[in-house]
CSV table of C-alpha atoms and ligand atoms in Angstrom, one decimal:
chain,number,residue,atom,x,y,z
A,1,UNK,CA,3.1,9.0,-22.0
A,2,UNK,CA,3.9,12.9,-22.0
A,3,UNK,CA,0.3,13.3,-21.1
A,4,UNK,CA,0.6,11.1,-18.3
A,5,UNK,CA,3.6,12.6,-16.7
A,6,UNK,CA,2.1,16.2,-17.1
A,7,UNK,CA,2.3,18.1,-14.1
A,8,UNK,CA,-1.5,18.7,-13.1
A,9,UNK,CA,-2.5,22.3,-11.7
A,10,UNK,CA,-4.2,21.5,-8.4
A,11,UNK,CA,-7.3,24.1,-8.5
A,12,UNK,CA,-6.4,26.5,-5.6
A,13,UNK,CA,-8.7,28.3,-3.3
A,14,UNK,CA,-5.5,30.3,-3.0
A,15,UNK,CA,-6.9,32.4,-5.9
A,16,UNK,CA,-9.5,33.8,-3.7
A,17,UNK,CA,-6.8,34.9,-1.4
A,18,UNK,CA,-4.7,36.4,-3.6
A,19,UNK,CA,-1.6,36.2,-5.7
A,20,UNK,CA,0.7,37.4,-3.3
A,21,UNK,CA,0.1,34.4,-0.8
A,22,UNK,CA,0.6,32.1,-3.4
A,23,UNK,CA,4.1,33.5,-4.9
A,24,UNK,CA,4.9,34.0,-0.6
A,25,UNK,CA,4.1,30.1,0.4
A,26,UNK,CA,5.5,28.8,-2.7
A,27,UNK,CA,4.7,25.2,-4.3
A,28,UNK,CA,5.5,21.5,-3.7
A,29,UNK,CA,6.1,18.7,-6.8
A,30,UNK,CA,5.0,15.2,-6.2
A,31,UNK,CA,5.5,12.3,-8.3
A,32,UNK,CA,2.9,10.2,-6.9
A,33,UNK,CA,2.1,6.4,-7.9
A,34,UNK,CA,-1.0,6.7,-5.7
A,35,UNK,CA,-4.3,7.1,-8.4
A,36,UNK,CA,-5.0,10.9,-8.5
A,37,UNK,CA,-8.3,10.8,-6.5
A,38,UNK,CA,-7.3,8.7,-3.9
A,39,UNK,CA,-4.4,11.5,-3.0
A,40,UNK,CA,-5.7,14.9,-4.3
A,41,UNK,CA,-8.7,15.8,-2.1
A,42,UNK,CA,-5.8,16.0,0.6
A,43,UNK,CA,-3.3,17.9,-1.5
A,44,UNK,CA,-6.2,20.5,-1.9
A,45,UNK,CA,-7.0,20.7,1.6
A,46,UNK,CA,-2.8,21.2,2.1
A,47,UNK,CA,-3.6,24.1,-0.9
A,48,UNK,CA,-6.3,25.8,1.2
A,49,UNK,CA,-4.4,25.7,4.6
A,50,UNK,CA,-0.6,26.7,3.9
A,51,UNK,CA,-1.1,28.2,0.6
A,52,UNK,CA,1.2,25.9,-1.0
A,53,UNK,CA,0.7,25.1,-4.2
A,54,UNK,CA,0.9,21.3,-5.1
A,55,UNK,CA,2.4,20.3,-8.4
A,56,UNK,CA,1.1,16.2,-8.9
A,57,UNK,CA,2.4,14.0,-11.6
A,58,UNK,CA,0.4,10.4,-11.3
A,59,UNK,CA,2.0,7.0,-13.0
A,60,UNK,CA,3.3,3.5,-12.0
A,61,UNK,CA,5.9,3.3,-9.4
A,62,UNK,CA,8.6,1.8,-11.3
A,63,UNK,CA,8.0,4.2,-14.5
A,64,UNK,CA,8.5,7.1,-11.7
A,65,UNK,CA,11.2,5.7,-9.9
A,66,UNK,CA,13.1,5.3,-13.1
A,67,UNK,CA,12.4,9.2,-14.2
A,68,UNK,CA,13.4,10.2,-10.8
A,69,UNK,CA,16.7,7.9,-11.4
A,70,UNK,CA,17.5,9.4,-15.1
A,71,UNK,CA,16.5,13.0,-14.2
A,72,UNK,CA,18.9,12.7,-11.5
A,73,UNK,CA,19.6,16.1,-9.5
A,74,UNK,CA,17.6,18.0,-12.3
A,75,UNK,CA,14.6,16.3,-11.0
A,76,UNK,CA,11.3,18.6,-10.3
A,77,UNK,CA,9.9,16.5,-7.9
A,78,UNK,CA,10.2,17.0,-4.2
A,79,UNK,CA,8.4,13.9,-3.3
A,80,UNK,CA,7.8,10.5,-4.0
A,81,UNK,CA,4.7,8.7,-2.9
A,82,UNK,CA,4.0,4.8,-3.8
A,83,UNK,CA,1.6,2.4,-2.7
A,84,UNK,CA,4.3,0.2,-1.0
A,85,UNK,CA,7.4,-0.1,1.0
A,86,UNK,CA,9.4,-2.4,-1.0
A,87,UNK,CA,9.6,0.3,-3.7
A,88,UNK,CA,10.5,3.0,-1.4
A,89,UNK,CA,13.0,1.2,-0.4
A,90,UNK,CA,13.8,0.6,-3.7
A,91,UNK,CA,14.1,4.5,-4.0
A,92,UNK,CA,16.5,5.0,-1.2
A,93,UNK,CA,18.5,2.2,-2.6
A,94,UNK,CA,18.7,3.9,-5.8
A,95,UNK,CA,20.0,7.0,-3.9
A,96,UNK,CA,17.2,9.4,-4.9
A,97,UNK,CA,16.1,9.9,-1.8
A,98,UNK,CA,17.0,11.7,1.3
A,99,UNK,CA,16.4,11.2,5.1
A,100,UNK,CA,14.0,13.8,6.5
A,101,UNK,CA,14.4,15.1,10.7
A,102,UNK,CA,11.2,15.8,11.9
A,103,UNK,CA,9.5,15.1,15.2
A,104,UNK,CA,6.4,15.0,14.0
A,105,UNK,CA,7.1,12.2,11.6
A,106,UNK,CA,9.3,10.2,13.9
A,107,UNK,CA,6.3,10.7,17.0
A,108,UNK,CA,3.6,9.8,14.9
A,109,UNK,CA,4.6,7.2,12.5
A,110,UNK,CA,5.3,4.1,14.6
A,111,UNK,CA,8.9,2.9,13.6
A,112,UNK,CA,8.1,-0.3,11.5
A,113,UNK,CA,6.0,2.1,8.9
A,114,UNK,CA,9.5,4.3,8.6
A,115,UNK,CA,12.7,3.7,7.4
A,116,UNK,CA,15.4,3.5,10.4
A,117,UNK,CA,17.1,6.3,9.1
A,118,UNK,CA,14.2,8.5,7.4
A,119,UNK,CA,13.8,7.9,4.2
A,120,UNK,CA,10.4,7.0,3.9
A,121,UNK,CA,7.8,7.0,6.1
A,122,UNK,CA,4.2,5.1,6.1
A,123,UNK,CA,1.0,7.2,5.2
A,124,UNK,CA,-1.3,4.7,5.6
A,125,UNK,CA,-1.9,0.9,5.9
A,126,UNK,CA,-2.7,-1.7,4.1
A,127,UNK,CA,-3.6,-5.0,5.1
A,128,UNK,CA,-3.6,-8.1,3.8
A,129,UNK,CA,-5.4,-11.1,5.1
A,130,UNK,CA,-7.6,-14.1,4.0
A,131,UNK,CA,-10.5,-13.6,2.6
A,132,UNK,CA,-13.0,-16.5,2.7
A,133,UNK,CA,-16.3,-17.3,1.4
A,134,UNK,CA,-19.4,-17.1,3.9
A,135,UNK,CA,-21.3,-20.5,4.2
A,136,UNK,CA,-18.2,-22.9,2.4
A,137,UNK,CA,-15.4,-22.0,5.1
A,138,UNK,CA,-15.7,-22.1,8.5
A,139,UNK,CA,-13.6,-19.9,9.9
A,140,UNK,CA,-12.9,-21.8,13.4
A,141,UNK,CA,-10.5,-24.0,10.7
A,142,UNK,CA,-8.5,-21.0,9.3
A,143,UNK,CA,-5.6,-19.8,11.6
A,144,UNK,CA,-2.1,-19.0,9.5
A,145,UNK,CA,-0.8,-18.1,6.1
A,146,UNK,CA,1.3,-21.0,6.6
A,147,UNK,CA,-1.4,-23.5,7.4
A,148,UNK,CA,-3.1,-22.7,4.1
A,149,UNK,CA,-0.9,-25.6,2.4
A,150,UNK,CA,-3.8,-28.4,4.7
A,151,UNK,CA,-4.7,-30.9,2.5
A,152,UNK,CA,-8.2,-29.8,3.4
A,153,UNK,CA,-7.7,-26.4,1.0
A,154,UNK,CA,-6.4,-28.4,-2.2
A,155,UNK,CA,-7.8,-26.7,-5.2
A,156,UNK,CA,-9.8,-24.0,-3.3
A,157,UNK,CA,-7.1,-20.9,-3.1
A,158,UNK,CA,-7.7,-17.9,-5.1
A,159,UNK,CA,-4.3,-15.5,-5.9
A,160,UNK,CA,-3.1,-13.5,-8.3
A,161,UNK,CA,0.2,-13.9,-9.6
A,162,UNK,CA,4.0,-13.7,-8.5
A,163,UNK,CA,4.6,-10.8,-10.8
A,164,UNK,CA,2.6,-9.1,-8.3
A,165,UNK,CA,4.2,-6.8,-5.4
A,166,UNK,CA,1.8,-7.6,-3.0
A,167,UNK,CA,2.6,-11.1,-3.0
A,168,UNK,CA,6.0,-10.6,-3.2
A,169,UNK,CA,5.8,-8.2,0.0
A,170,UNK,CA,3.8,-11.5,1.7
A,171,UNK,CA,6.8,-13.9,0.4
A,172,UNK,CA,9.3,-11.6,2.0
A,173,UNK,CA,7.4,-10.9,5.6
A,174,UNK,CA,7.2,-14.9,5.7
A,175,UNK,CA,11.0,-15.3,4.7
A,176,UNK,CA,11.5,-12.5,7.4
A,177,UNK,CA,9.4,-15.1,10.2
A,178,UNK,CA,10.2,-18.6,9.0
A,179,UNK,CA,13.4,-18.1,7.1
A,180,UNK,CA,13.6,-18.6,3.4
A,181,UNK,CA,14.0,-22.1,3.5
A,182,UNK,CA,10.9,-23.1,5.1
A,183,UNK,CA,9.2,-20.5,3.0
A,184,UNK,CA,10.0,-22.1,-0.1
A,185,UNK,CA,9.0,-25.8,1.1
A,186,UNK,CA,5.8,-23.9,1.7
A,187,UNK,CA,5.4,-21.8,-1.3
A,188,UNK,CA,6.1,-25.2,-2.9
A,189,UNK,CA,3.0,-26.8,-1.0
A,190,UNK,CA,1.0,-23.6,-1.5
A,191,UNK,CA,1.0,-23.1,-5.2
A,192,UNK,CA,-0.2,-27.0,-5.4
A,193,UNK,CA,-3.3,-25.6,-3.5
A,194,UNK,CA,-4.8,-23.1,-6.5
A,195,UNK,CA,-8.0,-23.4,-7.8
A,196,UNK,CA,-6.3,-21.9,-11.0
A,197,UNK,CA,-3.3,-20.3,-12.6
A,198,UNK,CA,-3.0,-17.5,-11.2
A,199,UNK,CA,-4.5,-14.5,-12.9
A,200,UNK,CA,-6.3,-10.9,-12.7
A,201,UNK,CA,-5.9,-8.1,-9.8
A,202,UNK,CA,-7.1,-8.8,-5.9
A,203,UNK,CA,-10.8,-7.4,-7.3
A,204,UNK,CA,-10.3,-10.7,-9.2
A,205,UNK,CA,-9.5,-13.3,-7.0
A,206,UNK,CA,-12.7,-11.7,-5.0
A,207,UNK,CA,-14.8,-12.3,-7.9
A,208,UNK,CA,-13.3,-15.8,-8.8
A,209,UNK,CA,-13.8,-16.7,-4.9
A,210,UNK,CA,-18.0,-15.5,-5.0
A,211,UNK,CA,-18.4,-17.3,-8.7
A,212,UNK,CA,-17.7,-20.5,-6.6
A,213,UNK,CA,-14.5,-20.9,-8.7
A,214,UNK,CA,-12.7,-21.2,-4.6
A,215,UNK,CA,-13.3,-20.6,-0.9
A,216,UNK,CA,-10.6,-19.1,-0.2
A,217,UNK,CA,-9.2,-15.8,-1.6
A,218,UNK,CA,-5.7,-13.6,-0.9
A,219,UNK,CA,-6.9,-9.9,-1.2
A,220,UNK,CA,-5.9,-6.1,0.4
A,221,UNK,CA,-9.4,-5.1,2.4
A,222,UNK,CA,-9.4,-1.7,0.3
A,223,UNK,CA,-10.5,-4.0,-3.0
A,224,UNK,CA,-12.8,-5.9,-0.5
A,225,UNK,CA,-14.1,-2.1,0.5
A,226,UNK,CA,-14.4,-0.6,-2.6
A,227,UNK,CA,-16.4,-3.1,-3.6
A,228,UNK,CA,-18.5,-3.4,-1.1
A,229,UNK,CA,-19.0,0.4,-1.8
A,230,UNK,CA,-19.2,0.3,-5.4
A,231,UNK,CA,-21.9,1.4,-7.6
A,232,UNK,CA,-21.9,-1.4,-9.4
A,233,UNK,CA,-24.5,-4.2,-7.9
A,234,UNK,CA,-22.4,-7.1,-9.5
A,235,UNK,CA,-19.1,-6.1,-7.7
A,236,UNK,CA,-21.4,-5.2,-4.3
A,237,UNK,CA,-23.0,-8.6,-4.7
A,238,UNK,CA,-19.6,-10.7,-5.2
A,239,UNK,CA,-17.8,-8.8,-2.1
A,240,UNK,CA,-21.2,-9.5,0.2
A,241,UNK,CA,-19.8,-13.1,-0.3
A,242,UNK,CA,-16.8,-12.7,1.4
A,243,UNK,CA,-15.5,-12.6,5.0
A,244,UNK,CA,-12.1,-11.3,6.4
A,245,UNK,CA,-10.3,-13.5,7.9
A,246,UNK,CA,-7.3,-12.6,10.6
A,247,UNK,CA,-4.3,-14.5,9.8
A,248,UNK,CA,-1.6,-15.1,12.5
A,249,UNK,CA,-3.1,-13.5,15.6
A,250,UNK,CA,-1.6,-16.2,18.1
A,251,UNK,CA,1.9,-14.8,16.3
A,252,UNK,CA,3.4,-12.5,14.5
A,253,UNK,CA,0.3,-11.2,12.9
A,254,UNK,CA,-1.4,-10.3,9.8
A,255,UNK,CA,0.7,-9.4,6.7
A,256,UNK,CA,0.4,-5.3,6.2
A,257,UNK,CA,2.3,-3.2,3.8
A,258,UNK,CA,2.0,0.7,3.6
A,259,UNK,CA,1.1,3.3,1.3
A,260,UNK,CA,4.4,6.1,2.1
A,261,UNK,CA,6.3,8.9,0.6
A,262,UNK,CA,9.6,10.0,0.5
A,263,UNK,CA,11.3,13.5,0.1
A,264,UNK,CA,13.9,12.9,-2.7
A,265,UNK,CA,17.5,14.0,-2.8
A,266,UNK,CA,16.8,16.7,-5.6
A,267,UNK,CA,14.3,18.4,-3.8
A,268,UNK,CA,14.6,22.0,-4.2
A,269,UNK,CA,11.2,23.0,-2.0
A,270,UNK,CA,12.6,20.8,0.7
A,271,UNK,CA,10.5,22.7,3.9
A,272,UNK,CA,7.3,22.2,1.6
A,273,UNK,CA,7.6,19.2,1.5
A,274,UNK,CA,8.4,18.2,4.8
A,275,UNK,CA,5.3,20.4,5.7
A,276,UNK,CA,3.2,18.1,3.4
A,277,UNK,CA,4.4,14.9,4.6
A,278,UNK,CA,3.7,16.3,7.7
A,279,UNK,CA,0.2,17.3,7.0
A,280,UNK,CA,-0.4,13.9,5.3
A,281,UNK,CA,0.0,12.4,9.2
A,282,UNK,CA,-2.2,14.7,10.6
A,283,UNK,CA,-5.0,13.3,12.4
A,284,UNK,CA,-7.7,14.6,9.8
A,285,UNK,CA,-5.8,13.6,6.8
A,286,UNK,CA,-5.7,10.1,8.6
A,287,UNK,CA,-9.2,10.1,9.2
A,288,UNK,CA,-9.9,11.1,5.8
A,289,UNK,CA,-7.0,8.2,4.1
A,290,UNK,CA,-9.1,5.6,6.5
A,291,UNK,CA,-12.8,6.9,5.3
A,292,UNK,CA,-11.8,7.5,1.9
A,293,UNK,CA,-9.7,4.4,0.5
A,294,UNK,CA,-10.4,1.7,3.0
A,295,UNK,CA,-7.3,1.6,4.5
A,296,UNK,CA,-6.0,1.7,8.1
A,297,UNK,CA,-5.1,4.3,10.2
A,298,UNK,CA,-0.7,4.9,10.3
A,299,UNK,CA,-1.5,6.4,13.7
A,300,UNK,CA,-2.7,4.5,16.3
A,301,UNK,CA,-5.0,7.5,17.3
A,302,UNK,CA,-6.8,7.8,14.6
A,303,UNK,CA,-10.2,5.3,14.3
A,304,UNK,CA,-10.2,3.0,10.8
A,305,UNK,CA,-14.0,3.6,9.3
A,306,UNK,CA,-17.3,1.6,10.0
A,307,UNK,CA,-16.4,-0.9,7.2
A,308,UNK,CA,-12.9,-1.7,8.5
A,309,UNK,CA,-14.0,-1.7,12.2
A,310,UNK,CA,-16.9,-4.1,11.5
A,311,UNK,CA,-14.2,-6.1,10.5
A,312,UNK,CA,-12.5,-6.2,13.8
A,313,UNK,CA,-9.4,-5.4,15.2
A,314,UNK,CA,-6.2,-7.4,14.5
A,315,UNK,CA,-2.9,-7.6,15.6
A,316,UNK,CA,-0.3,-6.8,12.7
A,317,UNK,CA,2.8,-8.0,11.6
A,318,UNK,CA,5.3,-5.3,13.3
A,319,UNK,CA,8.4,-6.4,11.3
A,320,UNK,CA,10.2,-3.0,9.9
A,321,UNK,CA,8.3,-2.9,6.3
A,322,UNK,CA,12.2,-1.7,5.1
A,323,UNK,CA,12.4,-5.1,4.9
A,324,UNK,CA,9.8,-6.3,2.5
A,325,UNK,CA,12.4,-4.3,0.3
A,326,UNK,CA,15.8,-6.2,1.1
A,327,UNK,CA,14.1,-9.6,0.9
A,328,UNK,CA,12.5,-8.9,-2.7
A,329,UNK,CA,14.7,-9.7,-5.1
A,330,UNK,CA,15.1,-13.0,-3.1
A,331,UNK,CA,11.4,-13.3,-2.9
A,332,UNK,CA,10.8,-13.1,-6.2
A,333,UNK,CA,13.5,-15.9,-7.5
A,334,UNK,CA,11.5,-18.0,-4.4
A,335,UNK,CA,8.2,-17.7,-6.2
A,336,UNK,CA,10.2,-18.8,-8.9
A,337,UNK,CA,11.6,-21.9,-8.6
A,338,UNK,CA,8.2,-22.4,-6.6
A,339,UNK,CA,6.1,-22.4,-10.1
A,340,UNK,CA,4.0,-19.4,-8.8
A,341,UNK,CA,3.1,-18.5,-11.9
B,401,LIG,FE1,-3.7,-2.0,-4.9
């Protein structure tokens, strides 16, 4: 565990510049729940521009959240990053976080990736649709998450379990649009439509879905990219099977959640960090966030890769993601008393 919060030297190009650039510009600590290559190639580039040296512990959100919670105001870390919004609202809630004023943020970060009053703001985004498989499912029948309960897709859904955030996040963008009433009659009907208890990551349900185990399966399009990408044939071969699916374009639009950071209350490098959240929004960083991990775009601007644009564009749910946050705990008993195992 020591090992895995250890802070992790970024290599610096700085040292061709010089020492005196690097003691000048300073350094920047991240607690970062984002996997270390899917954030460091952009932390270097932030080392070679401003000379700011980037301090990164990786680990699980909550594990993080909770150091950044007993650490208090001795906390290190500057900023938080996490792979969704219900935990940085989660963060804020917990009061280690503090609202950042910038323009940049506020202009380029449209205002249902960021918290109202600045806490957190979206990096990138992730979307969520419905995955079916090529040749079972005709897609002209598919319209809504909430018509996924027809009798006609008994026994053919693929999803991994409540204990998942992802899920939860859907649950609470539904109870957000429908009420939570009406989204438990439907989680009710919906669990009754698995193929199988639910089980494994989204890469899973993928799998499950091309084994001809269901039809239909509930993924983020980044596990549907990488493994399209992959080296490995078997995963390339199981994706291939698989189309994306737009859920509720005649309405609200398809579930998304973000990846975002946060600059926390302790932060003693506090114009570094706003510098690298600020840099993280930048249109090449976003080019590079929507070539690299098969994710969208936060800024409008900014074109998603071939991949994701063969895939078509999609209207998205626009609800604040700040959200997805308050309605979790709520969520979660809903999936509950739901049997979503
Ligand atoms: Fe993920």
């Amino acid at each position: 565990m020591l090992f895995y919060f250890k802070f992790i030297r970024l290599p610096l190009l700085l040292c061709l510049l010089g020492p005196t650039l690097a003691m000048a510009a300073g350094e920047v600590n991240l607690y970062s729940a984002r996997k270390e290559k899917l954030i460091k190639p952009l932390l270097d580039r932030f080392t070679e521009q401003t000379g700011i040296q980037v301090n990164l512990v990786t680990g699980k959100a909550d594990a993080l959240l909770q150091r950044l919670q007993s650490e208090g105001r001795n906390s290190p870390a500057d900023v938080l990053v996490t792979t969704d919004a219900g935990r940085l609202h989660r963060a804020k809630e917990a009061g280690v976080t503090q609202p950042v004023h910038s323009d940049i943020l506020a202009s380029t970060v449209p205002s249902s990736f960021r918290d109202p009053e600045g806490h957190w703001f979206g990096l990138s985004i992730r979307a969520r649709p419905i995955l079916y498989v090529k040749g079972k499912v005709d897609p002209a029948l598919l319209s809504s998450y909430e018509a996924l309960t027809d009798p006609k897709w008994k026994g053919k859904i693929c999803i991994r379990s409540s204990g998942n955030i992802y899920n939860q996040s859907l649950m609470a963008a539904m109870m957000a649009a429908n009420g939570a009433k009406a989204t438990e009659q439907w989680a009710k009907a919906f669990v009754k439509q698995f193929a199988r208890p639910p089980k494994g990551g989204d890469r899973d349900q993928i799998k499950a879905a091309a084994a001809g185990m269901c039809d239909i399966a509930i993924a983020n399009t980044y596990y549907l990219a990488g493994m399209l990408t992959s080296n490995d044939a078997a995963q390339r071969d199981a994706a291939e099977q698989l189309a994306v699916f737009w859920p509720n374009q005649q309405g609200r639009g398809a579930h998304v959640n973000i990846s975002g950071a946060a600059l926390t209350k302790a932060a003693r490098h506090k114009e570094n960090a706003i510098k690298l959240l600020e840099f993280l929004v930048n249109e090449s960083s976003q080019a590079w966030y929507a070539e690299a991990n098969g994710e969208y775009p936060v800024r409008s601007d900014v074109q998603p890769g071939d991949l994701l644009k063969a895939w078509g564009e999609f209207k998205m749910d626009r609800l604040n993601l700040g959200q997805l946050g308050e309605l979790n705990p709520e969520a979660v008993r809903l999936m509950d008393r739901a049997g979503w195992k």
